[in-house]
Amino acid sequence: MCIVLAVLAGLGAAAAVTSAGDRVKVLAIARDVPAGQAITDADLRVAEVSADGALTPMRASQRASVIGRRPAVDLRTGGLLTASQLGAGTGLGDDLQQVGVQVKRGQAPAGTLAPGDKVLAVTTPGQGEQTGSKTDAPPSSVKGTVVAVSRPDASGSVVVNLAVSPTDGPLLATRASLGRIALVREPRSN
């Protein structure tokens, strides 16, 4: 009986070692990639994980097809890359129009806007327009999603590319050309 138990234990241990050796090479995230930013080769690394039907990471052999794609969600360092994280095109609405809005200091939250952020582009008063009377209507605004944010220039101005509804694109572009836009970042969901 002891010999039979010893043989069964040995076979069980051998099976466990064999199954642990079934590893596959998959793509992992080497550094944070914000939603909408193109994935570069430096953003990826190869990891080995045990084969598991519950996990669906992209295989390392798919690396070339991933480079240049844009994730629909923020990718965090150390995570495994899955196909569902990659959106078509920019991942931020290729069916939407994109409008570049130049904002000066004080017209957007300093340093907090990132691709994927939801914002309100609020119309600011024109030069010489009065505000503050009780009959003022609330300012008009356009909902958008940040696609990209430029580096600040010497004066602190940045250009924020926003994805907006096709019905709002021309209106926002007109207001932006007049410098009459301030951006309000919506709360980020947790």
Coordinates of C-alpha atoms in Angstrom, one line a residue, residues 85-185:
Q85 CA -7.6 47.0 -24.8
L86 CA -6.8 48.1 -28.4
G87 CA -9.5 50.2 -30.1
A88 CA -9.9 50.7 -33.8
G89 CA -8.0 53.7 -35.0
T90 CA -7.3 56.1 -32.1
G91 CA -9.5 54.3 -29.7
L92 CA -11.0 57.7 -29.0
G93 CA -13.7 57.9 -31.6
D94 CA -12.7 57.8 -35.2
D95 CA -16.4 58.6 -36.0
L96 CA -15.9 61.9 -34.2
Q97 CA -14.3 65.1 -35.4
Q98 CA -11.0 66.4 -34.0
V99 CA -10.6 70.0 -33.2
G100 CA -7.3 71.6 -32.0
V101 CA -7.9 74.1 -29.2
Q102 CA -5.1 76.4 -28.1
V103 CA -5.5 77.3 -24.5
K104 CA -3.5 79.8 -22.5
R105 CA -2.5 79.6 -18.9
G106 CA -5.6 79.6 -16.7
Q107 CA -7.9 78.3 -19.5
A108 CA -7.3 74.6 -18.6
P109 CA -6.2 72.7 -15.5
A110 CA -2.4 73.0 -15.4
G111 CA -0.7 69.8 -16.3
T112 CA -3.6 67.5 -15.6
L113 CA -5.1 66.8 -19.0
A114 CA -4.2 63.5 -20.6
P115 CA -5.5 61.5 -23.6
G116 CA -8.8 59.9 -22.8
D117 CA -9.9 62.7 -20.3
K118 CA -13.5 63.9 -20.8
V119 CA -13.7 67.7 -20.9
L120 CA -16.2 70.5 -21.3
A121 CA -15.0 73.2 -23.8
V122 CA -16.8 76.2 -22.3
T123 CA -17.3 79.4 -24.3
T124 CA -15.7 82.4 -22.6
P125 CA -17.0 86.0 -23.0
G126 CA -15.7 88.0 -25.9
Q127 CA -13.8 91.2 -25.5
G128 CA -16.1 93.9 -24.2
E129 CA -18.9 91.5 -23.4
Q130 CA -20.5 92.0 -20.0
T131 CA -21.0 89.1 -17.6
G132 CA -22.4 88.7 -14.1
S133 CA -26.0 90.0 -14.6
K134 CA -28.8 88.0 -13.3
T135 CA -30.2 87.5 -16.8
D136 CA -27.0 85.8 -18.1
A137 CA -27.6 82.3 -19.4
P138 CA -25.1 79.6 -18.4
P139 CA -22.2 79.6 -20.7
S140 CA -22.5 77.2 -23.7
S141 CA -20.2 74.2 -23.7
V142 CA -19.2 71.3 -25.9
K143 CA -18.4 67.9 -24.6
G144 CA -15.2 66.3 -25.9
T145 CA -12.5 63.8 -25.2
V146 CA -8.8 64.7 -25.1
V147 CA -6.9 63.0 -27.9
A148 CA -3.5 64.7 -27.4
V149 CA -1.9 67.6 -25.5
S150 CA 1.1 69.4 -26.8
R151 CA 4.0 70.6 -24.7
P152 CA 3.6 74.2 -23.4
D153 CA 5.2 76.9 -25.6
A154 CA 7.3 79.7 -24.1
S155 CA 4.1 81.6 -23.0
G156 CA 2.6 78.5 -21.4
S157 CA 0.0 77.9 -24.1
V158 CA -0.8 74.3 -25.1
V159 CA -2.8 72.9 -28.0
V160 CA -5.3 70.3 -26.9
N161 CA -6.8 68.1 -29.6
L162 CA -10.4 67.2 -28.8
A163 CA -12.6 64.5 -30.3
V164 CA -16.1 65.9 -30.5
S165 CA -19.5 65.1 -32.1
P166 CA -19.6 66.0 -35.8
T167 CA -22.4 68.5 -35.0
D168 CA -20.2 70.3 -32.5
G169 CA -16.9 70.3 -34.5
P170 CA -17.5 73.5 -36.6
L171 CA -18.9 75.4 -33.6
L172 CA -15.9 74.5 -31.4
A173 CA -13.4 75.3 -34.2
T174 CA -15.0 78.8 -34.7
R175 CA -14.9 79.6 -31.0
A176 CA -11.3 78.2 -30.7
S177 CA -10.1 80.4 -33.6
L178 CA -11.3 83.4 -31.6
G179 CA -9.5 82.2 -28.4
R180 CA -12.8 82.0 -26.6
I181 CA -12.5 78.5 -25.1
A182 CA -11.7 77.3 -21.6
L183 CA -11.5 73.6 -20.7
V184 CA -13.0 72.0 -17.7
R185 CA -11.9 68.4 -17.0

